[in-house]
Short mmCIF file of C-alpha atoms in Angstrom, two decimals:
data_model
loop_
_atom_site.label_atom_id
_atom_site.label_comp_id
_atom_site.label_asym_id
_atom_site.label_seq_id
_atom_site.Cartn_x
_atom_site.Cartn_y
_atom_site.Cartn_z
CA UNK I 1 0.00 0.00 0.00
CA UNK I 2 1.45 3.04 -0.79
CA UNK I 3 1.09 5.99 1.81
CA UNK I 4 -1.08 8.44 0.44
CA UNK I 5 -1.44 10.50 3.31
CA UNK I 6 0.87 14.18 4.51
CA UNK I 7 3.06 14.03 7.10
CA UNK I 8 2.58 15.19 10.24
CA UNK I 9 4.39 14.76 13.13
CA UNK I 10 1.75 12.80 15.96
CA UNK I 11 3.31 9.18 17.15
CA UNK I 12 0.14 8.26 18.81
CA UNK I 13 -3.50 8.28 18.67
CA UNK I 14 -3.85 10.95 21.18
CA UNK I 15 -1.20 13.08 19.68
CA UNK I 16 -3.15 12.78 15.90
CA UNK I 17 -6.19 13.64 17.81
CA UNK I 18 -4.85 16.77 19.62
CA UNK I 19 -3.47 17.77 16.43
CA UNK I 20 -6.90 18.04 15.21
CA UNK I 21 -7.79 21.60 13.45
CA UNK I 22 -10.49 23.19 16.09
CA UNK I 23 -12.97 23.36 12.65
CA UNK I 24 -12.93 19.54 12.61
CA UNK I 25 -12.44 18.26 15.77
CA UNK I 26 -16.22 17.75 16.61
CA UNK I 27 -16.50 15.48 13.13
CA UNK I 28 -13.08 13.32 13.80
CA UNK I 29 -13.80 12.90 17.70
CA UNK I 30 -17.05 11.74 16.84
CA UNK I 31 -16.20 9.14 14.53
CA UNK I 32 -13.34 8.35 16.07
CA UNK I 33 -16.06 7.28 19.37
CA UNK I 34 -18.56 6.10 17.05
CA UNK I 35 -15.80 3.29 15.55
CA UNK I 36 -14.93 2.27 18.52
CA UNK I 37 -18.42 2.11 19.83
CA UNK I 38 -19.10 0.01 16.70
CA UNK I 39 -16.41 -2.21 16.59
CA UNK I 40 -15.07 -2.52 19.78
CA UNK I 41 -12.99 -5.63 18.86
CA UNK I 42 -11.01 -3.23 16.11
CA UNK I 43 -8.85 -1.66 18.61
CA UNK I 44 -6.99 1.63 17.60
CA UNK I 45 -3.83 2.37 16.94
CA UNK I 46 -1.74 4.87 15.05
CA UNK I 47 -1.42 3.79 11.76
CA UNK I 48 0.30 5.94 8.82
CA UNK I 49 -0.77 8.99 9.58
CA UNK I 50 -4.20 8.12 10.36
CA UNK I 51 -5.69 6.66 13.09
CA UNK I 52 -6.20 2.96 12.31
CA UNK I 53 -8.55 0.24 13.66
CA UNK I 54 -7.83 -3.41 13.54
CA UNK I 55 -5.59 -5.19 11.32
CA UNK I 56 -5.39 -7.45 8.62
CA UNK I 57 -1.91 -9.40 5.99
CA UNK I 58 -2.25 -9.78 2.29
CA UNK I 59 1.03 -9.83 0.52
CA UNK I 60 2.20 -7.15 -1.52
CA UNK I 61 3.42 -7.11 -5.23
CA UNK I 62 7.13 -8.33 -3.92
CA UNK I 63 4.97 -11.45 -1.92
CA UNK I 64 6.07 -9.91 1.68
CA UNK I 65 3.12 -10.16 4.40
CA UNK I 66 2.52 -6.38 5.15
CA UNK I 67 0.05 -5.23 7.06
CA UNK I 68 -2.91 -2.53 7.01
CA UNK I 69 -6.12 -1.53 9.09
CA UNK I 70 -9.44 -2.53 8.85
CA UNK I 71 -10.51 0.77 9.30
CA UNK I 72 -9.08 4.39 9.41
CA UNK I 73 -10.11 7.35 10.14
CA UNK I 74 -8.05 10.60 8.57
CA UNK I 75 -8.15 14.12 8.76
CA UNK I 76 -7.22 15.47 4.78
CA UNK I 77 -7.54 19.14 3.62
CA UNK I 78 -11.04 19.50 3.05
CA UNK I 79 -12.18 16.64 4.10
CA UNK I 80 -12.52 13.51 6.68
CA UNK I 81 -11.94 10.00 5.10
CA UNK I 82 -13.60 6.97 6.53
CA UNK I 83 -11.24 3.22 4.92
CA UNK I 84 -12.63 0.54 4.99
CA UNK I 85 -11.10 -2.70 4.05
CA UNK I 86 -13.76 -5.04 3.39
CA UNK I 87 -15.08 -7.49 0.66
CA UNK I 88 -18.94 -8.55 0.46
CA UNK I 89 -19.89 -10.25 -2.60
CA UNK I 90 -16.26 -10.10 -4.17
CA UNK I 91 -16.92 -6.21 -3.88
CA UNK I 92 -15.15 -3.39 -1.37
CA UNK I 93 -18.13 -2.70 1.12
CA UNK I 94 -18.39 1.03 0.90
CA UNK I 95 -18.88 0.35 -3.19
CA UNK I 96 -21.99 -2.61 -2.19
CA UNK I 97 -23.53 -0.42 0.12
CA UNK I 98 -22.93 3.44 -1.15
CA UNK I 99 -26.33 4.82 -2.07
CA UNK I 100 -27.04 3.66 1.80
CA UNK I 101 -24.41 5.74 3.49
CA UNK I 102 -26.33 9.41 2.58
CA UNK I 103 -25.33 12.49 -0.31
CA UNK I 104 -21.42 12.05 0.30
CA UNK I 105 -18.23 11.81 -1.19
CA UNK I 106 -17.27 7.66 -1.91
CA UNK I 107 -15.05 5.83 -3.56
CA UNK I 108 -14.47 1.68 -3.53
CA UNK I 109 -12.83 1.64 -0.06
CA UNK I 110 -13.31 4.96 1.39
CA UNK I 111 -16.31 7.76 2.79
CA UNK I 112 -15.28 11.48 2.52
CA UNK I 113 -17.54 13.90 4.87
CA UNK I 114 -17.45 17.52 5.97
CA UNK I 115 -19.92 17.47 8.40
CA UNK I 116 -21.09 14.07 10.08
CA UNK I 117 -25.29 15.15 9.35
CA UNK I 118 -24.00 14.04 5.20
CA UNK I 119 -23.10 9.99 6.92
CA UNK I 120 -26.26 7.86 7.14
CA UNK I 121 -24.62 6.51 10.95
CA UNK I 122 -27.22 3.04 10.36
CA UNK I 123 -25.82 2.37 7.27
CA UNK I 124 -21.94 3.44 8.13
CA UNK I 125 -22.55 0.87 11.21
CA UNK I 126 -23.68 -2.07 9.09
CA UNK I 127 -20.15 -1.33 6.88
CA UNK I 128 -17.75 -1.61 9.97
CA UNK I 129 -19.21 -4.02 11.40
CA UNK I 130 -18.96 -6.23 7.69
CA UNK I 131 -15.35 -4.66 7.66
CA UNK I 132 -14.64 -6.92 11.10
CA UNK I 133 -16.35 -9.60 9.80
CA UNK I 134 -14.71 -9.49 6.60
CA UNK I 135 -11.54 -7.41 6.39
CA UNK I 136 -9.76 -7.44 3.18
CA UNK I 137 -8.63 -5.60 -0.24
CA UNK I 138 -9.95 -6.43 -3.86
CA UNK I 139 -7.26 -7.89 -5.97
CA UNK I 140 -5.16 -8.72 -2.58
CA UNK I 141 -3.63 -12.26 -1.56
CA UNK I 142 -4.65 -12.53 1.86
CA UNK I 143 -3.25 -13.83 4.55
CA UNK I 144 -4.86 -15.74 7.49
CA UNK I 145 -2.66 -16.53 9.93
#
């Protein structure tokens, strides 16, 4: 995976969070409590300059066992991003259940949100709750230890 994310300087999950502009801090610390709330077996960690949750292996192009989070949860410029690693029916989750999640921002693994009123929370819930059940990357060799 390739790190797609600025650097900043946090080494933990309470520094990322306390680096947190003021003008998103309500949306990130609520996610953030709603993940955990959701998933409470996806424990969080720092993670690449996100805050990650859970974690699953596939091997990479060079066949080494890397591995990623479930979940993660990132502050970008403009916008929060919500990854989730997840297959149902050979498809990433967020892609099988998108015109559930509300009028946002998606793409095959990820939710992008300004304000948390654009995230249907039901729907988001069903998705993490698949990605623990299910955690994994399209066109990934995974591995189960």
């Amino acid at each position: 995976m390739m790190n797609m994310f600025a650097k900043n300087d946090a080494e933990s999950v309470e520094e990322y969070l306390s680096m947190i502009p003021d003008d998103r801090k309500k949306e990130i610390d609520f996610i953030h409590d709603f993940i955990q709330k959701s998933v409470p077996s996806l424990k969080p960690y720092f993670a690449s300059n996100m805050i990650g949750y859970g974690t699953f292996y596939y091997l990479d192009n060079k066949m080494q066992k890397k591995d990623w989070p479930i979940i993660a949860l990132a502050n970008q410029k403009n916008y929060v991003s919500i990854y989730v690693c997840a297959i149902i029916n050979d498809k990433a989750s967020v892609e099988e259940y998108k015109t559930g999640l509300g009028k946002l921002s998606k793409g095959i693994g990820c939710i992008r949100f300004k304000k948390i009123e654009e995230i249907n929370l039901d729907t988001l819930k069903q998705v993490l709750k698949l990605a623990e059940e299910n955690p994994g990357l399209s066109n990934a060799r995974m591995v189960y230890d």
